[in-house]
Coordinates of C-alpha atoms in Angstrom, one line a residue:
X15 CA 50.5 -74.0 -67.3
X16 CA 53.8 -72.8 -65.9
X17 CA 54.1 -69.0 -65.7
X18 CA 56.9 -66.9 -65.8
X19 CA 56.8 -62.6 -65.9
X20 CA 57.3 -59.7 -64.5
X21 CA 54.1 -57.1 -64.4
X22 CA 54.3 -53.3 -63.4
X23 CA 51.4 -51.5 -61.9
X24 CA 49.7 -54.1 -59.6
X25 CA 48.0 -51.5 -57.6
X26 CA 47.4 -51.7 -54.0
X27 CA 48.9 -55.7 -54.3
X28 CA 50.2 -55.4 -50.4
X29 CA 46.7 -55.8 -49.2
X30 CA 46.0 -58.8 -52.1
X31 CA 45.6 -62.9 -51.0
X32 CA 45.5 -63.4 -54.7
X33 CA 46.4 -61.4 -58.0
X34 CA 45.2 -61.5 -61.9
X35 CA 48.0 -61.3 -64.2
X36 CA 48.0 -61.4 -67.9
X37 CA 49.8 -64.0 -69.9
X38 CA 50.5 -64.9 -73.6
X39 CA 50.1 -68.3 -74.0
X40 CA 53.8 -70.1 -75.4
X41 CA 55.3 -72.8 -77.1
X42 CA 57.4 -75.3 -75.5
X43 CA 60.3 -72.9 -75.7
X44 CA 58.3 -69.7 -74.1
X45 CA 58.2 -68.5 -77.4
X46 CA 54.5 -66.9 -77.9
X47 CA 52.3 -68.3 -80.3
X48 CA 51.0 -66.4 -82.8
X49 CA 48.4 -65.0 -83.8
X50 CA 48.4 -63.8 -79.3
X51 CA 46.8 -66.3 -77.3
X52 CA 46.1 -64.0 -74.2
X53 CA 44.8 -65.5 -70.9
X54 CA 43.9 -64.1 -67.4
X55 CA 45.9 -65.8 -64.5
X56 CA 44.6 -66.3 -61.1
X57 CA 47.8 -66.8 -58.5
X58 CA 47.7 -66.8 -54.5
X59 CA 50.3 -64.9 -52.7
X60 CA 52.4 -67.6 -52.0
X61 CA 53.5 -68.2 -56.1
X62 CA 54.3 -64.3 -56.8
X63 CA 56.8 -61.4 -55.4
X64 CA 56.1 -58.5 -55.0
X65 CA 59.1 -55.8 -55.6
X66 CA 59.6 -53.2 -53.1
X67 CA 60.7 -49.5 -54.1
X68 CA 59.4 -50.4 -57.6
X69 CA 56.9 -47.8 -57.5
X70 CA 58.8 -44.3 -56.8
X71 CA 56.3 -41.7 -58.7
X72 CA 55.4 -38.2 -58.4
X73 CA 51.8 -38.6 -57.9
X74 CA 49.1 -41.6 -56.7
X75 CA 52.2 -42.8 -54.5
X76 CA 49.6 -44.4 -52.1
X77 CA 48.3 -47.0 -54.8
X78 CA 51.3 -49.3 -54.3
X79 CA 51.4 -49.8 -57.8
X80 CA 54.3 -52.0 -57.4
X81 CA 56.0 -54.9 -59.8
X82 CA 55.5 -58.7 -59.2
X83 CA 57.4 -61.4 -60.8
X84 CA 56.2 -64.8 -61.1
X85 CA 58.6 -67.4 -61.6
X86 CA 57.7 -71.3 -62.6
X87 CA 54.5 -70.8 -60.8
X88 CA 52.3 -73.9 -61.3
X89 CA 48.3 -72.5 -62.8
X90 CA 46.0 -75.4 -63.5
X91 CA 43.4 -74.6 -65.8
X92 CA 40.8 -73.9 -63.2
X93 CA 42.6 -70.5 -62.4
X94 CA 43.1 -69.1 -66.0
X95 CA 40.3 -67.4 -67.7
X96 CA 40.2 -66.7 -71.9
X97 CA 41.3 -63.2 -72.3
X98 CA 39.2 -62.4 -75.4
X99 CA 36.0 -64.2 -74.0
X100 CA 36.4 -61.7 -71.1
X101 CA 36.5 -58.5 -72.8
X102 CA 33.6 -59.4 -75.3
X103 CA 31.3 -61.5 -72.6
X104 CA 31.0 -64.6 -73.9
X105 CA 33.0 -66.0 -70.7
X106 CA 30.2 -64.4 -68.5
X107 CA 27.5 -65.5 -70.5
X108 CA 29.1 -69.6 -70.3
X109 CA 29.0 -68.8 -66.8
X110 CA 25.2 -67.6 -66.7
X111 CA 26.0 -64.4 -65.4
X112 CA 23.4 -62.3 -68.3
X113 CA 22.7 -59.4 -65.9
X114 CA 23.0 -55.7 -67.6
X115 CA 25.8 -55.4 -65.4
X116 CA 28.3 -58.4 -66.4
X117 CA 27.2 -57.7 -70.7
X118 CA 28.6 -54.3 -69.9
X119 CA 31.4 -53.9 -72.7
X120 CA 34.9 -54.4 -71.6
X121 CA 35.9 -51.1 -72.9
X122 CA 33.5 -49.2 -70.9
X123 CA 33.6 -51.1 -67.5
X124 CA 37.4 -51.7 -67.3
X125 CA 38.5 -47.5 -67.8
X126 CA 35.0 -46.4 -65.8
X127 CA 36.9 -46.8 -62.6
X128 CA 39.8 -45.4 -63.3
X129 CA 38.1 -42.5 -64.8
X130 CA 35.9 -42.0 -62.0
X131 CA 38.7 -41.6 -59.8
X132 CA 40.8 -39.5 -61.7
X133 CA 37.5 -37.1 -61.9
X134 CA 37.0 -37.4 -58.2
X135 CA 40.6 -36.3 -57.6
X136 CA 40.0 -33.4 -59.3
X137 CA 36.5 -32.6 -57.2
X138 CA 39.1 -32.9 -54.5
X139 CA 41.4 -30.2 -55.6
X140 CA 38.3 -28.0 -56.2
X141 CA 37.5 -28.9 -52.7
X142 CA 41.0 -28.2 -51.2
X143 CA 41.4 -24.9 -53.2
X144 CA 38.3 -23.4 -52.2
X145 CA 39.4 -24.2 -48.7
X146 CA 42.9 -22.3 -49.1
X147 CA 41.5 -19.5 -50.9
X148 CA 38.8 -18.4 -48.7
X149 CA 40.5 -16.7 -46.1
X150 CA 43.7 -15.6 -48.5
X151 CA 45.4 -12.6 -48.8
X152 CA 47.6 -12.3 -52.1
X153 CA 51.0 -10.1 -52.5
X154 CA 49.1 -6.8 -53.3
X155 CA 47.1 -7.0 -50.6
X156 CA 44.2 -8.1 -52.2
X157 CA 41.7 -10.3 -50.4
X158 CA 41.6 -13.4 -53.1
X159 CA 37.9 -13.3 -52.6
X160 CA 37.8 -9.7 -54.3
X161 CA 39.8 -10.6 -57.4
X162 CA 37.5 -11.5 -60.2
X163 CA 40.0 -13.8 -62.0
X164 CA 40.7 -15.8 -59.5
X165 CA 36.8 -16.1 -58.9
X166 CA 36.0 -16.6 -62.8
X167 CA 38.7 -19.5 -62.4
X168 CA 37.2 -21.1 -59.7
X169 CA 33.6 -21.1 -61.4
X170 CA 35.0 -21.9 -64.7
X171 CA 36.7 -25.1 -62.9
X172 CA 33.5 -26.0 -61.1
X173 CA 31.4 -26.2 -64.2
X174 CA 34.2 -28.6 -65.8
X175 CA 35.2 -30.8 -63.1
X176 CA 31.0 -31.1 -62.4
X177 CA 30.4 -31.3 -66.5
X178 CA 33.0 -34.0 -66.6
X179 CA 31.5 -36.2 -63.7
X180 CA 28.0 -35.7 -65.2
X181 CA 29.8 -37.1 -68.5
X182 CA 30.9 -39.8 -67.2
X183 CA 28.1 -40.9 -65.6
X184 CA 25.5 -40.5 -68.7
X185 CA 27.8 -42.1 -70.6
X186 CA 27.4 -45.0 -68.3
X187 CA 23.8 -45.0 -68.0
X188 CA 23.7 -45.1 -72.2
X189 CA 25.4 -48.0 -72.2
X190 CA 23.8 -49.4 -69.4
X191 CA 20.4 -49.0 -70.4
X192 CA 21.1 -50.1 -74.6
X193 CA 22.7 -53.3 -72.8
X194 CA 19.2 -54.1 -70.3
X195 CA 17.4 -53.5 -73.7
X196 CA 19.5 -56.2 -75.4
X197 CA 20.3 -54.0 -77.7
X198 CA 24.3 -54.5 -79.3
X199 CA 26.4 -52.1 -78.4
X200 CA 28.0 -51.5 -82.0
X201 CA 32.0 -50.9 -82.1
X202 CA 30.5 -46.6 -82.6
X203 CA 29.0 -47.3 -79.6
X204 CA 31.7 -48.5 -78.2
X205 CA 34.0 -45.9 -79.5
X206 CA 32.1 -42.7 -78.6
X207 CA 31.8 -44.0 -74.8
X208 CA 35.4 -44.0 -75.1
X209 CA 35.8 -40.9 -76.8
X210 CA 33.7 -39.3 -73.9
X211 CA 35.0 -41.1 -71.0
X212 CA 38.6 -39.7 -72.2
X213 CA 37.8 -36.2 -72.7
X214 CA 36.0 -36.0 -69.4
X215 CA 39.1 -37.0 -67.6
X216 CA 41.0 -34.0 -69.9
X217 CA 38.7 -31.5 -69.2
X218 CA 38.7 -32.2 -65.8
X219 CA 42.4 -31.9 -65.4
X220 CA 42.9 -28.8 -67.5
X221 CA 40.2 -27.6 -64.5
X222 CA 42.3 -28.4 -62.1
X223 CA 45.4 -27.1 -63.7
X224 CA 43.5 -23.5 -63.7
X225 CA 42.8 -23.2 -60.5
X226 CA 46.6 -24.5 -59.3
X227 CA 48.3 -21.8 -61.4
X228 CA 45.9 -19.2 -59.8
X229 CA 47.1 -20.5 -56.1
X230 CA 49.7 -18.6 -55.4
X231 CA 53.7 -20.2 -54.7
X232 CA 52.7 -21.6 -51.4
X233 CA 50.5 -24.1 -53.2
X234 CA 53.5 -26.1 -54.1
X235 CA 54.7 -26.5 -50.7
X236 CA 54.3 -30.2 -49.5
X237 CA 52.5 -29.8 -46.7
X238 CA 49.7 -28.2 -48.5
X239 CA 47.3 -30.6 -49.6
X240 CA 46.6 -29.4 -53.6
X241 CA 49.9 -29.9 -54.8
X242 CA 49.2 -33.5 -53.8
X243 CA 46.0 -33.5 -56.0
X244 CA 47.5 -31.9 -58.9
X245 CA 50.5 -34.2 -58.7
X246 CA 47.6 -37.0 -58.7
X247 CA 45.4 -35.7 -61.0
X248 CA 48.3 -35.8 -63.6
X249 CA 49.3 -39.4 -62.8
X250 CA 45.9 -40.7 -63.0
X251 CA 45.7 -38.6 -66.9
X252 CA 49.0 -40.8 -67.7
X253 CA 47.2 -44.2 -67.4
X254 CA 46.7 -45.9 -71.1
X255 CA 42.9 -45.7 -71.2
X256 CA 43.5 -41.6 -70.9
X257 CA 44.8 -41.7 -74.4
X258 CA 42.9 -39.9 -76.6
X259 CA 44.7 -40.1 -80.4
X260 CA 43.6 -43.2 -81.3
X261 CA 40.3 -43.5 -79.9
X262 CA 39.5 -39.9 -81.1
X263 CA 40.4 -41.3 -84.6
X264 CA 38.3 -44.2 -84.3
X265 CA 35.1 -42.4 -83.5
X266 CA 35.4 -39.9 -85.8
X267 CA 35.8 -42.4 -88.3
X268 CA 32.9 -44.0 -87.3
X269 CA 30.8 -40.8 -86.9
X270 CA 31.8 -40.6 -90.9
X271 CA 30.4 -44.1 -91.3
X272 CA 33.9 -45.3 -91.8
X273 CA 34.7 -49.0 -90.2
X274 CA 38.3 -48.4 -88.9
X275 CA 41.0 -50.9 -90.0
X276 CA 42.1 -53.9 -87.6
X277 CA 45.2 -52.6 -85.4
X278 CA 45.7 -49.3 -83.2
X279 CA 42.7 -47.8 -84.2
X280 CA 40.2 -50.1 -82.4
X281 CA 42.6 -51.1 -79.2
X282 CA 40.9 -50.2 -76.3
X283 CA 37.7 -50.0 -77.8

């Protein structure tokens, strides 16, 4: 194949030897072929740029989420991998690889991580905000200890950010375990694990949210550490998989015993 592309958000690719790109397979003319033919690409460092200063942002500045461009790169067929067989396991079954682990569906495995660390920067703002309340005095006064809004906050927040992790991971573990059964993981499955995994990652943000707005103006200030998690926390809520119209649709659908249509609805899932 000869590649050609520019990609956006090839996080932490300074530290990379190689790098996975996806590609729509073309015609003679570049021209994609329809229906989408999508493969995975497998490219050393030497056969991609990376663009520096493409990845200016507000928040999870330290992934390096920078652009690469690939230009008539050489992939011989050895390095590209069926898209579709990926994401529904038929490419890890071919390659006798039937632990629980590699049947895991796509759609659970691929947003798990970003999930989990989206929740964990949260338990990290919880972390940092206990830290700069416990010893703060507010504009009245007040010790911040002794006002009981600022402490309801701070519990309220705890039980969410520690209710979303605990979501996250049973929602895992269901999967999991209907997988190691060889069980099918039907597309409801599918779509409630996503429908879960999302509003985990909400309700942990909206935590975090609370308990910023309760921290007083000298929060913001950059060399206080939870203006950097809340700046994170948001940027991590942006990524597609955090999306929750669609595949709030989809499940409820399917909790009516409704198939959704082909399109949108079942992206993702």
């Amino acid at each position: 194949y000869i590649f050609n592309g520019r990609w956006q958000f090839s996080s932490g690719t300074d530290h990379c030897d190689w790098i996975i790109l996806g590609a729509m397979l073309g015609d003679d003319k570049g021209i994609p072929i329809m229906p989408p033919q999508m493969l995975h690409m497998i490219l050393p460092r030497k056969d991609y740029e990376i663009v520096e200063d493409s990845w200016n942002v507000v928040g999870l500045r330290g992934t390096g989420s920078k652009d690469v461009i690939v230009s008539d790169a050489f992939v011989p067929s050895y390095r590209t991998m069926d898209a579709t067989k990926v994401m529904d396991g038929t490419a890890q079954r071919e390659a006798g690889m039937t632990e629980p682990l590699y049947l895991m569906p796509w759609s659970t495995m691929f947003p798990l991580g970003i999930s989990a660390a989206t929740i964990g920067i949260a338990e990290g703002a919880l972390a940092a905000h206990l830290d700069y309340q416990r010893e703060r005095v507010g504009a009245t006064g007040t010790a911040i200890k002794d006002d009981p809004y600022v402490m309801f906050a701070i519990g309220e927040a705890a039980a969410d950010i520690n209710a979303a992790r605990q979501e996250l991971l049973a929602n895992a573990d269901r999967i999991y375990d209907m997988v190691a059964a060889g069980k099918e993981v039907s597309f409801a499955d599918r779509a409630a694990g996503r429908r879960t995994q999302i509003r985990a990652v909400w309700r942990a943000v909206a935590a975090v949210d609370e308990i910023f707005a309760r921290s007083g103006g000298n929060a913001a200030r950059m060399d206080k550490p939870l203006q950097r998690y809340w700046r994170d926390v948001h940027v991590g809520q942006l990524h597609a998989i955090h999306m929750p119209g669609t595949t709030y649709h989809a499940s409820a659908l399917s909790s009516l015993g409704i198939e959704p249509p082909e399109g949108p609805l079942r992206a993702l899932i």
